[in-house]
Every structure is written in C-alpha cells, then in structure tokens.
Amino acid sequence: MRVLFFGDIVGRPGRTALYSWLPVLRRRYRPDFVLGNAENAAGGTGLVPEVAEELFDRGLDAMTLGNHAWVKREIEPYLEHERRVLRPLNLPGSPPGCGSVVLEREGAGSLAVMLLHGRVFFPTHPDDPFRAGAAEAGRLRASTPAIIVDFHAEATSEKAAMGWYLDGKVSAVLGTHTHVQTADERVLPGGTAYVTDLGMTGPYDSVIGVKVNLAIERFLTQLPVRFAPATGPTQVAGAFVNIDPSTGKALEIERFLHRGDPSG
Ligand SMILES: [Fe+2]
Ligand SMILES: [Fe+2]
C-alpha cells in the first residue's frame, strides 16, 4: 500500500505548488492514497470548506489539521459531516469532527489516518497524545493494520518519543507543524516509518510560509502583526510510505522536497 503525505500546505502558493507537482509525484510513487496537512491551506492559517473541497477535487483523499484547526470557525459545521478532514484526536471535551478516519481504496485495501496534537511549547493543553494515540491505534486495528499518524507537534523530542512509543503499533508517525523538513526519516525496528517533520508545501522565500518582513516585524516590535503568506517561488515537501497491507508494517519511507516548477 503506497501513501503520499504532504507537509503543511500553506495558502494559495502551497495549493498551487501541490497541484503542479502532484501529477509528477503520482507517476514517480504511484500512490494508492494522497494525504496532506491542510491546517494553513486557507489564506495561510486555518481551513474553510471551499478550500477543503478544492483539495479533494485536486486529488487529496484526506487531510489533517492542527493547532490552527479552528482559526476560521466556518470549518466547524463542515467537520461534523466531512470525516476525511481530521481535527486533533486528543482534545478535551467533544469538539466538532473526528481525530481519525478509515479510508477505502478498491484494490489497495483500507488505510486509517489519525491526527495527534503535541503538548510541548503550545499555549493550549491537549490531552495526553501518547495514551490517546495508542488507544486509538488499538481500536483502528480492528478495521485495518495500516495506520498513518500525523503528529502535529513543535518539539523534536516529543515527536521522536512518539515514533518510538507507537513503533510496531502503527505504520507511520509523520511529524507536521514546524514547516521545516527534517532529514531523519527511517523505519524503526518494529516496522513504523518515522520522520520528525514532513516540511512545508508553500512559499520558500518566507519565514515558515509567512512574508519575511511581517515575521521580522513581530519579533522586533512584539506587537500583534497580522501575518500573510509570502509570494514568490514555492516548494512541495513530504514523504512517500510503502506499507505491507497484511501486517501494517512499513517497508520503506522516502522523503521528498522539490523547489520551483516541475517543468523548470
Ligand atoms: Fe501547526
Ligand atoms: Fe502549519
């Protein structure tokens, strides 16, 4: 079972880069499922139903959110019925939406996708992602052993610990949120593919997707500067994971990062 997962898709530049590269990457990796983190896909922060629909139309099979899930509140009613857009699983109370979904593809089988939210260096206080993730993996295994976890977290240590904690319980733990791709992809001994961060699909002359001058101004003034996605050249970033559908173990993980236009 072949899965392509794109790191944080930032605004229109990220979506445009995704659409231009996806046909090329489909030829290269022949994915059964295409996934992406879309928490910043609308205007550089949050997601709205129209943008989610556009991403589905252009080839995503499911998408994950993150700490910016609720920035644009119009997504809330959409999450009630669109199970293929995931909010973090480990949130207190019962916010709208789901933290996991099982996707079906004829000929490929079933793939479960789960989104967990880290606790280190966030102003909010989600529930324990470790115990929540392991418990959910146990439930999902009744449907399929092929389980992809997006761990949306800031600290590399928390992400690495999650990879080892879920090793052998899920097919992959793929980090998102920092927008900076890490070069530590591997398959852990229990058969779980791991990378600390998939990186960003978006404008690369930027501060993690944001216009450079705006990001610097916030640091210099400490005032609440309104951010906007940068323009200019773009990149796509993510990973390809190949999973044995009978065991759920990852056979390989390959990271990708392409800058500019596929034709140029
Ligand atoms: Fe995030
Ligand atoms: Fe993000």
Coordinates of N, CA and C in Angstrom, one line a residue, residues 124 170 176 179:
T124 N -1.9 25.9 24.5 CA -3.1 25.1 24.9 C -2.7 23.8 25.6
V170 N 1.7 1.2 14.8 CA 1.1 1.9 13.6 C 2.1 1.8 12.5
T176 N 4.3 17.0 11.6 CA 4.0 18.2 10.9 C 4.0 19.4 11.9
H179 N 7.0 23.2 9.8 CA 7.2 23.6 8.4 C 8.6 23.5 7.9

